[in-house]
Amino acid sequence: MSEEQIKNLEAQFEARIARDEKIEAKDWMPEKYRQTHIRQMSQHAHSEIVGMLPEGNWITRAPSLRRKVALLAKVQDEAGHGLYLYSACETLGISRDELYDQLHSGKAKYSSIFNYPTVTWADMGAIGWLVDGAAIINQVPLCNTSYGPYARAMVRVCKEESFHQRQGYEIMIKLANGTPEQKEMAQDALNRWWWPSLMMLGPTDAESIHTEQSMKWKLKRKSNDELRQQFIDQTVPQADLIGLTIPDPDLKWNEEKGSYDFGEINWDEFWQVVKGHGPCNKERMNARVGAWERGEWVRDAAMAYAEKQQQKKEKQVV
Amino acid sequence: MKDNLYKYILGIADNSLILGQRMGSLTGHGPSLETDIACTNISLDLFGQVRSYYQYAAKIAGDGRTEDDIAMLRKEREYVNVLLVEQPNTDFAYTMARQFLFDVYHLLLLNELQKSKDLTLSAIASKSIKEVSYHQRFSSDWIKRLGDGTDLSHQKMQDAIDALWAYTDELFHQTQADKVMVKEGVGVDVTKLKETYYKQVNEVLEEATLNIPESKYFQKGGKEGIHTEHMGYLLSDLQYMQRTYPNMEW
Ligand SMILES: [Fe+2]
Ligand SMILES: [Fe+2]
Ligand SMILES: [Fe+2]
């Protein structure tokens, strides 16, 4: 293809997106579009999978059977999200094994929030309420993103994430209305998860790369700072309602702008965790890589068995 | 009657509780995303069934205890699950072998329990059969895949079957309460399931190119509350919250 032809295709492609048409797997797309989508979608898929670990940590210790069942169902949903997202990502011509390699080698990122430890039961509430809550704010706009398979996966994922968010908040309500010990457990969890949840919405706009291109492709519709403000404005009243205190002395309603002012985020901590030095980065990667390596003989066996079955079938046909 | 019925319910429910606990701890650590989803789902199904059984047991006991009290606040000696289900997640072959050896029994049991004169038990059984049929299909498939996969997987699966075989016979032991409940038309006579059980198990093992263990030495004790050394650790996790924060709602 000549340079001119490519330019032409690109122009048509951008025009389609501007008209709100969906791009499908078989459609022509600029290489940069493909790579950007692989990066973002796989990062999202990896986050779902790594995200199973901190919550999985409490399955055997859930305080009641009802909570245990709900937690299992939630973690299972997250695995399902990982599965759709990997499949959606595969439509762009990359295999799941390649995507795993990128995760295991540290080349691909996942959401930094999962590098914090879950140390009490209340963390199951805080994660659902805040982490799934922040995820929804990030993801709802993606239900209308330009790449069809991603948009459709997001519709399904978002429905389940809002269920998780309510379930998490419900855990917090119960604790906040419980004994003093339970209330303290809830407040402590909020104290530990609040700031990492704000960081989850990404670096501040001044430091954020890729944003302009992503806006055009509808991979991003609002800036990180706008999303963060939306999250804070939505969450503060929920904390107030159950008598928990947001751990930010500078948090104050600003009548004029109709939203909350808030204190300074510790970006050094954010970058430290992103660069691999958070409290659980090593544990999370060891768990994923370990599961993958321990599972190799199992996957090999499944493949060998499938081949044998295939050969048997072919023999029968002959 | 009431006391025996209560004990009988626990005899069924404790198996699912302990196996559910074992399977639940695998989440996120399995060989593939698909097996992770399936193992989590099996755990979820088992705990769902457990809730129905303990809610019923709580009603029968009528002493103010809840499903959670029964599940999480007994002493180790009061749990009456078979030793098979408390065996550790040594590797994926053990996990699947344990699941399979239990599933075949579980499905046979539920098929009979459906006919129980006790309408609550028969309803729980009917509701659980679809789930447990799926568990059995899943675990049988893995017995075949690993048994007839590679040399390595064959060896690992054979080791797992050989090791867990000793715990199969206990499935067919009857406690005093079991005997009374069979007589009342409430309980299932498990001794009558034994032949079909080994027939079905052996068929799958053969298809999987695995040897059927010949050992005649079996372990027992779980049904009388005498467990293996693994049990205490499993219970420490299961009971952690209820013991640390007594008398609270979650
Ligand atoms: Fe998710
Ligand atoms: Fe997500
Ligand atoms: Fe979620």
CSV table of C-alpha atoms in Angstrom, one decimal, chain B:
chain,number,residue,atom,x,y,z
B,1,MET,CA,-35.6,-38.9,66.2
B,2,LYS,CA,-34.8,-35.2,66.3
B,3,ASP,CA,-31.2,-35.8,67.5
B,4,ASN,CA,-30.6,-38.4,64.9
B,5,LEU,CA,-32.0,-36.3,62.2
B,6,TYR,CA,-29.7,-33.4,63.2
B,7,LYS,CA,-26.7,-35.7,63.2
B,8,TYR,CA,-27.7,-37.2,59.9
B,9,ILE,CA,-27.9,-33.7,58.3
B,10,LEU,CA,-24.5,-32.8,59.5
B,11,GLY,CA,-23.1,-36.1,58.2
B,12,ILE,CA,-24.1,-34.9,54.7
B,13,ALA,CA,-23.4,-31.2,55.1
B,14,ASP,CA,-20.0,-31.4,56.7
B,15,ASN,CA,-18.6,-33.2,53.6
B,16,SER,CA,-19.7,-30.3,51.4
B,17,LEU,CA,-18.5,-27.7,53.9
B,18,ILE,CA,-15.0,-29.1,54.1
B,19,LEU,CA,-14.6,-29.9,50.4
B,20,GLY,CA,-16.0,-26.4,49.6
B,21,GLN,CA,-13.4,-24.9,51.9
B,22,ARG,CA,-10.6,-26.8,50.2
B,23,MET,CA,-11.7,-25.9,46.7
B,24,GLY,CA,-12.3,-22.2,47.7
B,25,SER,CA,-8.7,-21.8,48.7
B,26,LEU,CA,-7.5,-22.6,45.1
B,27,THR,CA,-9.1,-19.6,43.6
B,28,GLY,CA,-6.6,-17.6,41.6
B,29,HIS,CA,-3.9,-20.3,41.9
B,30,GLY,CA,-5.0,-22.9,39.5
B,31,PRO,CA,-3.3,-24.1,36.2
B,32,SER,CA,-5.6,-22.0,34.0
B,33,LEU,CA,-8.3,-19.3,34.1
B,34,GLU,CA,-10.9,-21.9,33.1
B,35,THR,CA,-10.0,-24.3,35.8
B,36,ASP,CA,-10.0,-21.5,38.3
B,37,ILE,CA,-13.5,-20.5,37.3
B,38,ALA,CA,-14.6,-24.1,37.6
B,39,CYS,CA,-13.1,-24.8,41.0
B,40,THR,CA,-14.5,-21.6,42.4
B,41,ASN,CA,-17.8,-22.6,41.0
B,42,ILE,CA,-17.7,-26.0,42.6
B,43,SER,CA,-16.9,-24.4,45.9
B,44,LEU,CA,-19.7,-22.0,45.5
B,45,ASP,CA,-22.2,-24.8,44.7
B,46,LEU,CA,-21.1,-26.8,47.7
B,47,PHE,CA,-21.4,-23.8,50.1
B,48,GLY,CA,-24.8,-23.0,48.7
B,49,GLN,CA,-25.9,-26.6,49.5
B,50,VAL,CA,-24.3,-26.4,52.9
B,51,ARG,CA,-26.4,-23.4,53.7
B,52,SER,CA,-29.6,-25.2,53.0
B,53,TYR,CA,-28.5,-28.2,55.1
B,54,TYR,CA,-27.4,-26.1,58.1
B,55,GLN,CA,-30.4,-23.9,58.0
B,56,TYR,CA,-32.5,-27.0,58.3
B,57,ALA,CA,-30.2,-28.4,61.0
B,58,ALA,CA,-30.6,-25.2,62.9
B,59,LYS,CA,-34.3,-25.5,62.7
B,60,ILE,CA,-34.3,-29.1,63.9
B,61,ALA,CA,-31.9,-28.3,66.7
B,62,GLY,CA,-34.2,-25.4,67.8
B,63,ASP,CA,-31.7,-24.1,70.4
B,64,GLY,CA,-31.1,-20.7,68.9
B,65,ARG,CA,-28.0,-21.6,67.0
B,66,THR,CA,-27.7,-20.3,63.4
B,67,GLU,CA,-26.3,-21.9,60.2
B,68,ASP,CA,-23.0,-20.1,60.9
B,69,ASP,CA,-22.8,-21.3,64.5
B,70,ILE,CA,-23.2,-24.8,63.3
B,71,ALA,CA,-20.7,-24.4,60.4
B,72,MET,CA,-18.1,-22.5,62.3
B,73,LEU,CA,-18.3,-22.9,66.1
B,74,ARG,CA,-18.1,-26.7,66.7
B,75,LYS,CA,-15.0,-28.4,68.1
B,76,GLU,CA,-13.0,-30.5,65.7
B,77,ARG,CA,-14.3,-33.7,67.3
B,78,GLU,CA,-17.8,-32.6,66.4
B,79,TYR,CA,-17.3,-32.4,62.6
B,80,VAL,CA,-18.4,-35.6,61.0
B,81,ASN,CA,-17.1,-35.3,57.4
B,82,VAL,CA,-15.2,-38.2,55.8
B,83,LEU,CA,-11.4,-38.0,55.9
B,84,LEU,CA,-11.4,-37.9,52.0
B,85,VAL,CA,-12.6,-34.3,51.8
B,86,GLU,CA,-10.2,-32.8,54.3
B,87,GLN,CA,-7.1,-34.1,52.4
B,88,PRO,CA,-4.9,-31.2,51.3
B,89,ASN,CA,-4.6,-29.6,47.8
B,90,THR,CA,-1.3,-31.3,47.2
B,91,ASP,CA,-1.4,-30.6,43.5
B,92,PHE,CA,-3.9,-30.4,40.7
B,93,ALA,CA,-4.0,-34.2,40.3
B,94,TYR,CA,-4.8,-34.7,44.0
B,95,THR,CA,-7.4,-31.9,43.8
B,96,MET,CA,-9.2,-33.5,40.9
B,97,ALA,CA,-8.8,-37.1,42.3
B,98,ARG,CA,-10.3,-36.0,45.6
B,99,GLN,CA,-13.1,-34.3,43.8
B,100,PHE,CA,-13.8,-37.2,41.5
B,101,LEU,CA,-13.8,-39.8,44.3
B,102,PHE,CA,-16.2,-37.7,46.2
B,103,ASP,CA,-18.4,-36.6,43.3
B,104,VAL,CA,-19.3,-40.2,42.2
B,105,TYR,CA,-20.4,-40.9,45.8
B,106,HIS,CA,-22.2,-37.6,46.1
B,107,LEU,CA,-24.3,-38.0,43.0
B,108,LEU,CA,-25.3,-41.5,44.0
B,109,LEU,CA,-26.2,-40.3,47.4
B,110,LEU,CA,-28.3,-37.4,46.2
B,111,ASN,CA,-30.1,-39.6,43.7
B,112,GLU,CA,-31.3,-41.7,46.6
B,113,LEU,CA,-31.8,-38.8,49.0
B,114,GLN,CA,-34.3,-37.3,46.5
B,115,LYS,CA,-36.6,-40.2,47.5
B,116,SER,CA,-36.3,-39.4,51.3
B,117,LYS,CA,-39.5,-39.2,53.3
B,118,ASP,CA,-38.1,-36.0,54.7
B,119,LEU,CA,-39.3,-33.4,52.2
B,120,THR,CA,-36.7,-30.8,53.1
B,121,LEU,CA,-33.9,-33.2,52.5
B,122,SER,CA,-35.4,-34.5,49.3
B,123,ALA,CA,-35.9,-30.9,48.0
B,124,ILE,CA,-32.2,-30.0,48.8
B,125,ALA,CA,-31.1,-33.2,47.0
B,126,SER,CA,-33.2,-32.5,43.9
B,127,LYS,CA,-31.9,-28.9,43.8
B,128,SER,CA,-28.3,-30.1,44.1
B,129,ILE,CA,-28.3,-32.9,41.6
B,130,LYS,CA,-27.7,-30.7,38.5
B,131,GLU,CA,-24.8,-29.0,40.2
B,132,VAL,CA,-23.2,-32.2,41.3
B,133,SER,CA,-23.6,-33.9,37.9
B,134,TYR,CA,-21.6,-31.0,36.5
B,135,HIS,CA,-18.9,-31.5,39.2
B,136,GLN,CA,-18.7,-35.1,38.3
B,137,ARG,CA,-18.4,-34.5,34.6
B,138,PHE,CA,-15.7,-31.9,35.3
B,139,SER,CA,-13.6,-34.1,37.6
B,140,SER,CA,-14.1,-37.2,35.5
B,141,ASP,CA,-12.8,-35.3,32.5
B,142,TRP,CA,-9.7,-34.3,34.4
B,143,ILE,CA,-9.1,-37.8,35.5
B,144,LYS,CA,-9.1,-38.9,31.9
B,145,ARG,CA,-7.0,-35.9,30.7
B,146,LEU,CA,-4.4,-36.3,33.3
B,147,GLY,CA,-4.4,-40.1,33.3
B,148,ASP,CA,-4.2,-40.4,29.5
B,149,GLY,CA,-2.3,-37.1,28.9
B,150,THR,CA,1.5,-37.2,29.2
B,151,ASP,CA,3.7,-39.7,31.1
B,152,LEU,CA,4.2,-37.1,33.8
B,153,SER,CA,0.5,-36.4,34.3
B,154,HIS,CA,-0.2,-40.1,34.2
B,155,GLN,CA,2.2,-40.7,37.0
B,156,LYS,CA,0.9,-37.8,39.1
B,157,MET,CA,-2.7,-38.9,38.7
B,158,GLN,CA,-1.8,-42.5,39.5
B,159,ASP,CA,0.0,-41.3,42.7
B,160,ALA,CA,-3.0,-39.2,43.7
B,161,ILE,CA,-5.5,-42.0,43.1
B,162,ASP,CA,-3.3,-44.5,45.0
B,163,ALA,CA,-2.9,-42.1,47.9
B,164,LEU,CA,-6.6,-41.2,48.2
B,165,TRP,CA,-8.0,-44.7,47.6
B,166,ALA,CA,-7.6,-45.5,51.3
B,167,TYR,CA,-10.2,-42.9,52.1
B,168,THR,CA,-12.9,-44.2,49.8
B,169,ASP,CA,-14.2,-47.0,51.9
B,170,GLU,CA,-15.3,-44.7,54.7
B,171,LEU,CA,-17.9,-43.2,52.4
B,172,PHE,CA,-19.9,-46.4,52.9
B,173,HIS,CA,-19.7,-46.6,56.7
B,174,GLN,CA,-22.9,-46.0,58.7
B,175,THR,CA,-23.1,-44.2,62.0
B,176,GLN,CA,-25.7,-45.0,64.6
B,177,ALA,CA,-27.7,-42.0,63.4
B,178,ASP,CA,-27.5,-43.1,59.8
B,179,LYS,CA,-28.9,-46.5,60.6
B,180,VAL,CA,-31.9,-45.0,62.5
B,181,MET,CA,-32.6,-42.6,59.7
B,182,VAL,CA,-32.5,-45.4,57.1
B,183,LYS,CA,-35.0,-47.3,59.1
B,184,GLU,CA,-37.2,-44.2,59.2
B,185,GLY,CA,-37.1,-43.9,55.4
B,186,VAL,CA,-35.3,-40.5,55.8
B,187,GLY,CA,-31.7,-41.6,55.2
B,188,VAL,CA,-29.9,-43.3,52.4
B,189,ASP,CA,-28.5,-46.7,53.0
B,190,VAL,CA,-25.0,-46.0,51.8
B,191,THR,CA,-23.8,-49.6,52.0
B,192,LYS,CA,-26.0,-50.2,49.0
B,193,LEU,CA,-24.2,-47.6,47.0
B,194,LYS,CA,-20.8,-49.2,47.3
B,195,GLU,CA,-20.9,-51.6,44.4
B,196,THR,CA,-22.2,-49.0,41.9
B,197,TYR,CA,-19.6,-46.6,43.2
B,198,TYR,CA,-16.6,-48.7,42.6
B,199,LYS,CA,-18.0,-49.8,39.2
B,200,GLN,CA,-18.4,-46.2,38.1
B,201,VAL,CA,-15.1,-45.1,39.5
B,202,ASN,CA,-13.3,-48.1,37.9
B,203,GLU,CA,-14.8,-47.4,34.5
B,204,VAL,CA,-13.4,-43.9,34.5
B,205,LEU,CA,-10.0,-45.0,35.8
B,206,GLU,CA,-9.8,-47.6,33.1
B,207,GLU,CA,-10.7,-45.1,30.4
B,208,ALA,CA,-8.0,-42.9,31.9
B,209,THR,CA,-5.5,-45.8,31.5
B,210,LEU,CA,-5.0,-45.8,35.3
B,211,ASN,CA,-4.5,-48.8,37.5
B,212,ILE,CA,-7.2,-49.6,39.9
B,213,PRO,CA,-5.5,-49.7,43.3
B,214,GLU,CA,-5.5,-53.1,44.9
B,215,SER,CA,-4.8,-52.1,48.4
B,216,LYS,CA,-7.4,-53.4,50.9
B,217,TYR,CA,-6.2,-51.1,53.7
B,218,PHE,CA,-8.5,-48.3,54.4
B,219,GLN,CA,-8.7,-45.3,56.7
B,220,LYS,CA,-11.7,-44.2,58.7
B,221,GLY,CA,-12.6,-42.0,61.6
B,222,GLY,CA,-14.1,-38.8,60.1
B,223,LYS,CA,-17.7,-39.9,60.6
B,224,GLU,CA,-16.9,-40.3,64.3
B,225,GLY,CA,-15.1,-37.0,64.5
B,226,ILE,CA,-11.6,-38.4,64.5
B,227,HIS,CA,-9.8,-36.5,61.8
B,228,THR,CA,-6.4,-36.3,60.1
B,229,GLU,CA,-3.9,-33.8,61.2
B,230,HIS,CA,-4.9,-31.5,58.3
B,231,MET,CA,-8.3,-30.8,59.8
B,232,GLY,CA,-7.2,-28.4,62.6
B,233,TYR,CA,-5.6,-26.0,60.2
B,234,LEU,CA,-8.5,-26.0,57.9
B,235,LEU,CA,-10.8,-25.2,60.8
B,236,SER,CA,-8.5,-22.4,62.0
B,237,ASP,CA,-9.2,-20.6,58.8
B,238,LEU,CA,-12.9,-21.5,58.7
B,239,GLN,CA,-13.5,-20.4,62.3
B,240,TYR,CA,-11.1,-17.5,62.4
B,241,MET,CA,-13.6,-14.7,62.3
B,242,GLN,CA,-16.3,-16.3,64.4
B,243,ARG,CA,-13.7,-17.2,67.1
B,244,THR,CA,-11.9,-13.8,67.1
B,245,TYR,CA,-15.1,-11.7,67.1
B,246,PRO,CA,-17.8,-13.8,68.8
B,247,ASN,CA,-21.5,-12.9,68.8
B,248,MET,CA,-21.4,-10.4,66.0
B,249,GLU,CA,-23.3,-10.1,62.8
B,250,TRP,CA,-21.6,-9.8,59.4
